[in-house]
Amino acid sequence: MCGICCVVTLSNQHTVHDFFNKDVLSCLKRRGPDSSQQLIKTVSDLSYECLFSGHVLHLRGLMTPQPLEDANNNIFLWNGEIFDGVHVGSLENDTEIMFHRLTLCNSEADILSLFSSLRGPWSFIYYQGSRDCLWFGRDYFGRRSLLWQFSNEVVCLTSVSVYSESGSQWREVPASGIFKIDLKACATSKSLSLTLFPWKYSSTEKTVEEIFISVLDRVSKDLPNYIPLVTNESKLCLTAPVIPLNKTISEALDECQCTDVSNINHTVSVETLQAFLGVECKKKLVHQFIDVLSEAVKKRVLGLFRDKDEKRRDIPSTSTSKAHVAVLFSGGIDSMVIAALADQHVPMEEPIDLLNVAFMIKEQSKQKCTSKKHIDQEIQLDLLSCQESYKNLDVKTDDHLVCFDVPDRITGRAGLKELKALNPLRTWNFVEINVTLEELKRMRQQRVSHLIYPLETVLDDSIGCAVWFASRGEGFISNQGELKPYRSSAKVVLTGIGADEQLAGYSRHRVCFKNYGLEGLNKEIGMELDRISSRNLGRDDRIIGDHGKEARFPFLDEDVVSFLNSLPISEKADLTLPRGIGEKLILRLAAVEFGLTASAILPKRAVQFGSRIAKLESNSEKASDTCSRLKLLSVDEV
């Protein structure tokens, strides 16, 4: 992963340094702590100047400082991971591979073909010196952040910025395609314009003209009026890396459903899920899902730079081993399945860090939070294993720690017991990350607000802060019954985002299904991935990257999405069934096949509620409200 930045100015009255904020540089260096370089390109005859700034987090192959430049004045900045589509050897670096492939491209179509073939998250900036063109963009899902800012004769691109009440505002580069700026034409006219090459499905009912009209209208709304956005003259498009969503709704039950599924007792229990798995075609489908998801996790936990003496899988884990992989971990179904799959592929001698965040419960809630009965009611769990997990905890630690026993901490501990039962030889570092109101306020002002920016809602604040503290990985682990300070060394952080969006995991999906049926639910599911880049992924990449760690999203692997998109909604979820069963049904069935039990029937609980950050400062806000706390900023300590 990297922090990348480019500033282009068409004006002789300003230099690129006038637009490159030292606070932005500081944020970029935190994303890429292993190497930092800058390069300035001045083209005197055309009167434009470019600054390129690259900051590298070394994860694979040979260390490769950025930006890269060749003899033909091509310059490349890359923030991505190639998991498939273009071959990258175990000792090779994907930045060098991509740069070499780009320099061999002889046309716009060649460049689009190259990026269409990639599988994995990416954002990039490519200066094509021979043609005075600047190319940039984000992957189909927008899994890597890229922001832009414009003035009449200046464009700035960066992985992360800082909030400022003055000047032009930053916006996220839409994950709608790849953009090109013809610097020669812009320098001549002394004004900027953008050319867009949008994504399209390889087979689609929409014509190219319809795609261009739709995308241009959507992207133009967030651009300044003086920045024209045009389609490329050849009407070239990128080919989407996934297949379209299957929106078919069967008029009659298929053969698989007709046999035994209709007779299953629909209680919230593991036995109910096991009964579903007793239907052969259901079980076969679940195993297909497990296979494709397992491969996605494998790609994301292997191929990391590891010491040579740490490569054997048959060595028992030791306390001195270093974790390379962490999981954002609540004990819920998404993180449990990700952790169980990571266990299958991470070398056995390596610990896996389970990052579990909790925000201190308010003083007036302390008495309530010590009541086991209240906790069980609040979490809405009728799960013996979770109750036993809480009852058997050693609570002789400091009394104040009881008030970090938020719902996600309880389910996290129960999940830890399940994972230990699956693989008792693995070292599972359950990292208890406890955040006080004082620290929340301090770090939000100093750092987190700038990473959430340009997003600004209460929901962005809650999720952004929770993910920032969790991914920092500073907390306590239990060592022979005693809590000891611990800081996660893992550079890769796995997160379960994408599961709820594809498998009808949110409460809004039940409301939609109740009001509009399967057709309405299909429409809602279709919208989820279309907007996930702007709602979640850029923000989460900036948040996690701030710690010199890389966010990886197995549920958004292209093969996983294509597999799930190929299925009718009835195979993925059944919202006629109760909470804890019907939503994300196929994932719950997979969990049972792994041997997970209690976590397989946990109802969905959003991180802002499970970690209790949403209860810490204000109970009267709506998630969509603009968050006033994000505006009280200071960049002095960024």
XYZ file of C-alpha atoms in Angstrom:
638
model
C 0.000 0.000 0.000
C 1.079 3.561 -0.601
C 0.243 7.186 -0.168
C 0.277 8.873 -3.561
C -0.102 12.517 -4.549
C 0.156 14.606 -7.692
C -0.184 18.373 -8.188
C -0.420 19.867 -11.683
C -0.391 23.605 -12.329
C -0.881 25.334 -15.686
C 0.003 28.747 -14.303
C 3.413 30.442 -14.343
C 2.309 32.532 -11.387
C 2.296 29.567 -8.999
C 4.554 26.593 -8.396
C 3.329 23.164 -7.412
C 4.720 23.705 -3.912
C 2.138 26.452 -3.381
C -0.537 23.742 -3.449
C 1.236 20.917 -1.610
C 0.277 21.178 2.043
C 2.872 19.989 4.609
C 0.032 18.486 6.654
C -1.013 16.405 3.649
C 2.592 15.263 3.306
C 2.570 14.146 6.941
C -0.599 12.079 6.387
C 0.872 10.503 3.251
C 4.044 9.503 5.114
C 1.968 7.708 7.739
C 0.386 5.597 4.989
C 3.786 4.759 3.503
C 6.387 4.682 6.290
C 9.018 2.620 4.429
C 9.960 5.065 1.657
C 9.165 8.671 0.731
C 10.205 10.465 -2.455
C 9.140 13.453 -4.527
C 9.711 14.286 -8.155
C 8.976 17.536 -10.016
C 8.428 17.623 -13.744
C 8.549 21.004 -15.476
C 7.582 21.231 -19.147
C 8.755 24.727 -20.061
C 7.570 24.847 -23.663
C 4.006 24.036 -22.595
C 4.156 25.974 -19.307
C 2.918 23.258 -16.988
C 4.516 21.735 -13.929
C 3.810 18.470 -12.056
C 4.776 17.310 -8.592
C 4.641 13.585 -7.814
C 4.917 12.342 -4.221
C 5.088 8.639 -3.342
C 5.130 6.965 0.083
C 5.461 3.180 0.279
C 4.328 0.537 2.754
C 6.419 -2.491 1.781
C 4.327 -5.663 1.665
C 5.553 -7.872 -1.186
C 8.528 -8.468 -3.478
C 11.510 -6.152 -3.496
C 11.224 -2.747 -1.888
C 10.317 -0.316 -4.709
C 10.428 3.421 -3.934
C 7.929 5.629 -5.740
C 7.397 7.528 -7.958
C 8.887 5.442 -10.754
C 10.296 7.198 -13.844
C 11.723 5.861 -17.084
C 13.896 7.276 -19.859
C 10.837 8.363 -21.844
C 9.633 10.700 -19.063
C 6.792 8.404 -17.996
C 6.077 8.628 -14.255
C 3.991 6.233 -12.175
C 2.386 6.219 -8.717
C 0.580 3.034 -7.624
C -1.467 2.256 -4.547
C -2.731 -1.246 -5.112
C -2.416 -5.005 -4.943
C -2.615 -7.294 -7.963
C -4.143 -10.568 -6.817
C -4.902 -11.889 -10.301
C -5.249 -10.897 -13.947
C -1.610 -9.860 -14.401
C 1.120 -12.244 -13.309
C 3.287 -11.055 -10.421
C 5.997 -13.476 -9.294
C 6.611 -14.161 -5.612
C 9.764 -12.040 -5.634
C 8.397 -9.368 -7.972
C 6.818 -6.047 -7.107
C 3.467 -5.187 -8.663
C 4.344 -1.474 -8.961
C 7.224 -2.293 -11.323
C 5.124 -4.846 -13.211
C 2.306 -2.338 -13.773
C 4.670 0.447 -14.809
C 6.402 -1.797 -17.330
C 3.073 -2.953 -18.762
C 1.825 0.627 -19.036
C 4.902 1.795 -20.915
C 4.256 -0.940 -23.505
C 0.727 0.363 -24.183
C 0.472 2.008 -27.601
C -3.088 3.300 -27.387
C -5.907 4.269 -25.060
C -7.500 0.885 -25.745
C -4.323 -0.870 -24.560
C -4.368 1.052 -21.269
C -8.041 0.251 -20.693
C -7.464 -3.412 -21.494
C -4.666 -3.569 -18.927
C -6.739 -2.066 -16.117
C -9.769 -4.162 -17.098
C -7.688 -7.299 -16.559
C -6.629 -6.447 -12.987
C -8.102 -8.233 -9.981
C -7.504 -6.533 -6.658
C -7.767 -3.063 -5.099
C -5.980 -0.117 -6.697
C -5.718 3.576 -7.308
C -3.045 5.057 -9.551
C -1.610 8.180 -11.180
C 0.262 7.789 -14.480
C 2.004 10.580 -16.346
C 2.416 9.619 -19.996
C 5.332 11.854 -20.919
C 5.384 11.110 -24.627
C 1.792 12.341 -25.006
C 1.626 14.918 -22.182
C -1.301 13.076 -20.589
C -2.168 12.370 -16.967
C -4.203 9.229 -16.228
C -5.718 8.381 -12.837
C -8.524 6.432 -11.224
C -9.716 3.854 -8.695
C -10.737 0.223 -9.034
C -14.300 -0.833 -9.753
C -15.314 -0.912 -6.078
C -13.153 2.035 -4.985
C -11.221 -0.027 -2.419
C -8.347 2.474 -2.435
C -8.837 6.134 -1.646
C -8.122 8.919 -4.134
C -9.257 12.523 -3.662
C -9.257 15.434 -6.059
C -9.363 19.208 -5.780
C -9.564 21.779 -8.575
C -9.045 25.436 -9.250
C -9.030 27.106 -12.659
C -5.470 26.100 -13.534
C -4.585 23.543 -10.864
C -5.562 19.945 -10.137
C -4.468 18.074 -7.006
C -4.806 14.317 -6.502
C -3.998 12.567 -3.232
C -4.747 9.433 -1.208
C -5.567 11.535 1.851
C -5.962 15.207 2.698
C -6.766 17.427 5.674
C -9.883 19.424 6.380
C -9.747 23.160 5.786
C -12.559 25.694 6.040
C -10.952 27.900 3.415
C -10.213 27.271 -0.240
C -11.514 24.625 -2.610
C -12.990 21.506 -1.082
C -11.682 17.998 -1.660
C -13.930 15.281 -3.058
C -13.454 11.576 -3.595
C -12.569 10.634 -7.158
C -15.627 8.638 -8.291
C -14.958 4.945 -8.868
C -16.819 5.318 -12.162
C -13.912 4.656 -14.491
C -10.506 6.057 -15.404
C -9.887 9.739 -16.072
C -7.442 11.384 -18.461
C -6.217 14.984 -18.647
C -4.605 16.123 -21.898
C -2.033 18.465 -20.364
C -0.902 19.802 -23.729
C -4.414 20.879 -24.681
C -5.108 22.235 -21.197
C -1.862 24.197 -21.079
C -2.675 25.758 -24.439
C -6.180 26.776 -23.345
C -5.118 27.577 -19.754
C -8.107 25.634 -18.456
C -8.647 22.106 -17.220
C -10.932 19.476 -18.711
C -11.396 15.771 -17.976
C -11.993 12.813 -20.245
C -13.761 9.783 -18.745
C -13.481 6.119 -19.684
C -16.314 4.465 -17.700
C -16.841 0.894 -16.526
C -19.366 -1.302 -18.298
C -20.343 -4.941 -18.018
C -19.030 -7.166 -20.806
C -22.629 -8.117 -21.587
C -25.248 -5.545 -20.729
C -28.641 -4.380 -21.889
C -27.487 -0.761 -21.784
C -25.918 0.750 -24.869
C -22.571 2.530 -24.632
C -24.380 5.835 -25.189
C -26.734 5.152 -22.262
C -23.774 4.277 -20.033
C -21.953 7.490 -20.924
C -25.006 9.666 -20.347
C -25.686 8.077 -16.948
C -22.081 8.224 -15.707
C -21.366 11.715 -17.024
C -24.453 13.076 -15.326
C -23.547 11.445 -12.007
C -19.877 12.468 -11.988
C -20.433 16.023 -13.272
C -22.646 16.875 -10.299
C -19.638 16.846 -7.959
C -17.315 18.783 -10.254
C -16.915 22.587 -10.296
C -18.836 24.240 -13.130
C -15.608 25.372 -14.784
C -14.279 21.790 -15.136
C -15.884 20.176 -18.195
C -16.177 16.384 -18.242
C -16.353 14.763 -21.660
C -16.547 11.264 -23.052
C -13.669 9.909 -25.051
C -14.242 10.264 -28.790
C -13.853 6.568 -29.468
C -16.497 5.672 -26.856
C -14.025 3.312 -25.187
C -14.936 1.675 -21.868
C -13.312 -0.459 -19.214
C -14.730 -3.947 -18.782
C -16.145 -4.482 -15.291
C -14.348 -7.246 -13.349
C -17.621 -8.787 -12.112
C -20.800 -10.063 -13.712
C -24.119 -8.206 -13.351
C -26.441 -8.966 -10.450
C -28.900 -11.783 -11.046
C -32.302 -10.189 -10.427
C -34.462 -13.142 -11.451
C -37.323 -14.069 -9.148
C -38.623 -17.607 -9.514
C -42.365 -17.877 -9.949
C -42.292 -21.339 -8.436
C -40.037 -23.075 -5.973
C -37.188 -24.879 -7.678
C -36.572 -28.581 -7.195
C -34.087 -27.967 -4.403
C -36.529 -25.846 -2.399
C -39.475 -28.124 -2.990
C -37.895 -31.154 -1.377
C -37.085 -30.502 2.252
C -36.519 -26.781 2.830
C -40.195 -25.904 3.221
C -40.519 -28.424 6.064
C -37.644 -27.035 8.135
C -38.509 -25.617 11.558
C -37.634 -21.916 11.341
C -36.415 -21.332 14.871
C -33.208 -19.387 15.532
C -30.922 -22.313 16.211
C -27.905 -24.099 14.825
C -30.170 -27.095 14.263
C -32.208 -25.024 11.796
C -29.081 -24.233 9.800
C -27.989 -27.872 9.933
C -31.367 -28.862 8.534
C -30.809 -26.555 5.552
C -27.446 -28.226 5.005
C -29.236 -31.555 4.924
C -30.594 -30.530 1.524
C -27.910 -31.717 -0.902
C -28.113 -28.875 -3.424
C -27.984 -26.303 -0.605
C -24.897 -27.939 0.818
C -23.233 -28.046 -2.608
C -23.882 -24.332 -3.135
C -22.512 -23.488 0.302
C -19.315 -25.396 -0.437
C -18.910 -23.530 -3.713
C -19.199 -20.297 -1.756
C -16.690 -21.511 0.845
C -14.205 -22.409 -1.897
C -14.335 -19.021 -3.609
C -14.242 -17.068 -0.331
C -11.380 -19.218 0.971
C -9.352 -18.468 -2.150
C -10.021 -14.745 -1.673
C -8.702 -14.889 1.895
C -5.705 -16.962 0.794
C -4.673 -14.318 -1.752
C -4.849 -11.675 0.942
C -2.829 -13.392 3.670
C -0.096 -15.052 1.612
C 2.445 -13.327 -0.610
C 3.451 -10.992 2.212
C 7.084 -10.209 2.905
C 8.072 -12.679 5.642
C 11.402 -13.660 7.127
C 12.816 -16.818 5.555
C 12.804 -18.744 8.823
C 9.065 -18.137 9.290
C 7.762 -19.973 6.230
C 7.135 -23.495 7.567
C 3.566 -24.274 8.628
C 4.394 -27.269 10.832
C 6.120 -25.375 13.658
C 4.043 -24.859 16.838
C 3.400 -21.206 17.537
C 5.589 -19.431 20.069
C 5.141 -16.313 22.124
C 7.951 -14.627 20.190
C 6.298 -15.054 16.770
C 5.120 -11.910 15.046
C 1.621 -11.493 13.620
C 1.453 -10.392 9.988
C -2.344 -10.592 9.669
C -5.071 -9.071 11.827
C -8.862 -9.211 11.650
C -11.261 -6.438 12.667
C -13.114 -8.694 15.080
C -16.470 -8.408 16.814
C -17.247 -12.118 17.103
C -20.067 -11.614 14.613
C -20.646 -13.885 11.642
C -18.579 -11.856 9.129
C -15.418 -11.566 11.218
C -15.698 -15.141 12.514
C -15.783 -16.611 9.013
C -12.886 -14.386 7.889
C -10.833 -15.430 10.945
C -11.612 -19.124 10.439
C -10.542 -18.932 6.787
C -7.404 -16.956 7.635
C -6.503 -19.767 10.027
C -6.508 -22.195 7.095
C -3.902 -20.203 5.161
C -1.736 -18.189 7.558
C 1.431 -20.148 8.476
C 0.754 -22.102 11.659
C 3.640 -20.565 13.588
C 2.225 -17.058 13.147
C -0.314 -15.631 15.570
C -3.453 -14.020 14.182
C -4.458 -10.775 15.873
C -8.176 -10.337 16.590
C -8.720 -6.587 17.022
C -11.714 -5.918 19.289
C -12.622 -2.320 20.114
C -14.806 -1.029 22.958
C -15.715 2.496 24.028
C -16.198 3.138 27.716
C -19.798 2.970 28.853
C -21.006 6.192 30.476
C -20.825 6.549 34.258
C -24.584 6.365 34.667
C -24.595 3.059 32.789
C -22.018 1.336 34.985
C -24.503 -0.303 37.298
C -26.469 -1.554 34.333
C -23.427 -2.839 32.503
C -22.383 -5.020 35.449
C -25.664 -6.873 35.279
C -25.284 -10.053 33.287
C -29.034 -10.196 32.766
C -29.049 -6.695 31.302
C -26.197 -7.553 28.964
C -27.976 -10.651 27.686
C -31.154 -8.654 27.028
C -29.294 -5.791 25.382
C -27.315 -7.996 23.051
C -30.451 -10.042 22.352
C -28.581 -13.319 22.587
C -30.200 -16.543 23.583
C -26.885 -18.325 23.282
C -25.625 -20.568 26.039
C -22.022 -20.429 24.843
C -21.954 -16.627 24.930
C -23.486 -16.583 28.390
C -20.973 -19.143 29.609
C -18.158 -17.135 28.052
C -19.151 -14.096 30.071
C -19.787 -16.060 33.301
C -16.405 -17.762 33.205
C -14.358 -14.598 32.651
C -11.766 -13.720 35.248
C -13.140 -10.351 36.416
C -10.613 -9.784 39.172
C -8.974 -7.203 36.870
C -9.543 -3.509 37.589
C -13.189 -2.685 38.161
C -13.183 -0.017 35.452
C -12.566 -2.683 32.789
C -16.093 -3.967 33.382
C -17.347 -0.846 31.679
C -15.619 -1.879 28.475
C -17.791 -4.999 28.398
C -19.817 -3.696 25.472
C -21.777 -6.105 23.246
C -18.910 -6.637 20.766
C -16.514 -7.441 23.619
C -18.869 -10.148 24.919
C -19.440 -11.737 21.519
C -15.755 -11.321 20.723
C -14.737 -13.385 23.739
C -17.292 -16.031 22.858
C -15.974 -16.057 19.288
C -12.434 -16.472 20.573
C -13.495 -19.640 22.396
C -14.961 -21.021 19.174
C -11.803 -20.264 17.200
C -9.625 -21.871 19.877
C -11.802 -24.953 19.667
C -11.339 -25.022 15.880
C -7.564 -24.729 16.147
C -6.079 -24.917 19.651
C -2.529 -24.930 18.208
C -2.899 -21.437 16.772
C -1.962 -18.435 18.879
C -5.048 -16.222 18.765
C -4.226 -12.762 20.102
C -7.535 -11.333 21.251
C -6.583 -7.656 21.510
C -8.881 -5.733 23.851
C -8.770 -2.142 22.630
C -10.365 0.143 25.220
C -11.143 3.764 24.374
C -12.150 6.463 26.834
C -14.194 9.530 25.935
C -11.172 11.733 26.560
C -8.971 9.819 24.124
C -11.753 9.650 21.557
C -12.129 13.428 21.567
C -8.388 14.030 21.428
C -7.615 11.662 18.576
C -10.687 12.640 16.582
C -9.519 16.253 16.594
C -5.864 15.499 15.907
C -6.202 12.773 13.316
C -9.411 10.916 12.614
C -11.467 13.873 11.376
C -8.951 14.569 8.633
C -9.061 10.935 7.519
C -12.851 10.801 7.420
C -12.873 14.023 5.368
C -14.432 14.756 2.925
C -17.229 12.610 4.410
C -19.047 14.292 7.286
C -22.034 12.407 8.706
C -22.608 11.085 12.219
C -22.352 7.573 10.793
C -18.983 8.363 9.185
C -17.753 9.714 12.520
C -18.892 6.665 14.506
C -17.572 4.059 12.092
C -14.437 6.014 11.246
C -13.414 6.461 14.879
C -14.205 2.835 15.767
C -12.186 1.484 12.828
C -9.262 3.873 13.506
C -8.841 2.746 17.116
C -9.409 -0.902 16.228
C -6.912 -0.970 13.369
C -4.295 0.866 15.441
C -4.148 -2.379 17.399
C -3.047 -0.941 20.750
C -4.632 -2.688 23.713
C -4.269 -5.680 26.000
C -4.026 -9.414 25.524
C -4.549 -12.062 28.170
C -1.402 -13.875 29.216
C -2.076 -16.694 31.689
C -5.126 -14.881 33.008
C -3.395 -11.506 33.274
C -3.961 -8.617 30.873
C -0.737 -7.254 29.401
C -0.164 -4.311 27.031
C 0.079 -5.306 23.379
C 0.495 -3.581 20.042
C -0.344 -5.458 16.859
C 2.532 -5.785 14.391
C 0.257 -6.911 11.554
C 0.464 -4.824 8.386
C -2.562 -6.492 6.779
C -5.985 -5.924 8.331
C -8.858 -8.085 7.077
C -12.334 -6.634 7.313
C -15.760 -8.150 6.621
C -17.193 -5.176 4.766
C -19.209 -6.214 1.737
C -21.013 -9.129 3.361
C -24.018 -7.136 4.571
C -24.309 -5.247 1.289
C -24.465 -8.409 -0.814
C -26.331 -10.732 1.560
C -29.120 -8.468 2.859
C -27.547 -8.013 6.276
C -28.876 -4.579 7.204
C -32.190 -3.817 8.876
C -33.087 -1.599 5.909
C -33.123 -4.733 3.772
C -35.881 -6.235 5.907
C -37.871 -3.006 5.667
C -37.407 -2.968 1.917
C -38.435 -6.621 1.601
C -41.506 -6.047 3.765
C -42.624 -3.065 1.693
C -41.572 -4.039 -1.832
C -40.909 -7.779 -1.837
C -38.064 -9.564 -3.607
C -38.080 -7.147 -6.533
C -37.507 -4.214 -4.189
C -34.870 -6.140 -2.261
C -33.018 -6.920 -5.487
C -33.031 -3.239 -6.380
C -31.666 -2.309 -2.944
C -28.914 -4.947 -3.143
C -27.996 -3.632 -6.596
C -27.581 -0.121 -5.196
C -25.391 -1.289 -2.315
C -22.289 -2.165 -4.319
C -22.853 0.764 -6.683
C -22.425 3.196 -3.800
C -20.027 1.305 -1.516
C -17.016 3.238 -2.841
C -18.460 6.585 -1.801
C -20.125 5.406 1.414
C -17.438 3.199 2.931
C -14.322 2.082 1.151
C -12.383 5.285 0.537
C -12.966 6.284 4.146
C -11.913 2.915 5.553
C -8.791 2.836 3.384
C -7.742 6.274 4.675
C -8.546 5.293 8.267
C -6.662 1.973 8.329
C -3.828 3.236 6.134
C -3.055 5.953 8.689
C -1.384 3.298 10.863
C 0.901 2.043 8.103
C -1.426 -0.933 7.579
C -3.385 -2.115 4.576
C -7.113 -2.845 4.566
C -8.102 -5.961 2.650
C -11.683 -6.926 1.824
C -12.219 -10.654 1.048
C -15.977 -10.265 0.555
C -15.238 -7.767 -2.225
C -12.898 -10.067 -4.113
C -14.027 -10.014 -7.747
C -14.595 -13.786 -7.874
C -16.610 -13.695 -4.643
C -18.798 -10.863 -5.935
C -19.311 -12.575 -9.282
C -20.276 -15.818 -7.569
C -22.795 -14.089 -5.333
C -24.074 -11.955 -8.220
C -24.765 -15.137 -10.179
C -27.205 -16.409 -7.547
C -30.830 -15.349 -7.199
C -31.467 -13.497 -3.952
C -33.374 -16.480 -2.518
C -30.134 -18.512 -2.423
C -28.261 -15.821 -0.484
C -30.835 -14.689 2.065
C -34.385 -15.471 3.133
C -35.946 -12.565 4.978
C -39.097 -14.527 5.726
C -36.903 -16.220 8.351
C -36.160 -14.506 11.688
C -33.092 -12.349 12.470
C -30.031 -14.451 13.106
C -31.034 -16.899 10.366
C -32.568 -15.250 7.305
C -30.117 -12.421 6.630
C -26.800 -13.634 5.198
C -28.201 -17.187 5.189
C -25.544 -18.614 2.867
C -22.772 -17.211 5.092
C -24.379 -18.688 8.215
C -24.552 -22.066 6.529
C -20.861 -21.757 5.646
C -20.060 -20.970 9.282
C -21.808 -24.122 10.463
C -19.813 -26.148 7.947
C -16.621 -24.742 9.509
C -17.798 -25.960 12.917
C -18.844 -22.540 14.206
C -22.019 -22.647 16.263
C -22.986 -19.720 18.510
C -21.638 -17.078 16.136
C -23.541 -18.603 13.208
C -26.872 -17.371 14.610
C -25.828 -13.980 15.979
C -28.053 -11.215 14.598
C -26.433 -8.320 12.766
C -25.116 -5.581 15.049
C -23.430 -2.529 13.519
C -20.013 -1.578 14.882
C -21.219 1.793 16.138
C -23.691 0.006 18.427
C -21.649 -3.071 19.237
C -18.638 -0.993 20.300
C -20.932 1.524 22.050
C -19.367 4.578 20.399
C -22.837 5.643 19.256
C -23.946 5.885 22.926
C -20.898 7.752 24.164
C -21.538 11.359 23.160
C -25.060 11.897 21.866
C -28.186 9.748 21.770
C -30.312 12.215 19.815
C -28.454 12.263 16.495
C -29.463 10.557 13.285
C -26.835 8.628 11.352
C -27.309 10.829 8.269
C -26.945 14.120 10.155
C -23.855 16.246 9.531
C -21.559 15.630 12.487
C -20.589 18.867 14.196
C -17.714 17.125 16.009
C -15.927 16.589 12.707
C -15.746 20.338 12.103
C -13.875 21.172 15.333
C -10.515 20.514 13.804
C -6.896 21.409 14.306
C -4.101 20.425 11.938
C -1.344 21.543 14.304
C -0.652 18.002 15.446
C -1.463 16.074 12.277
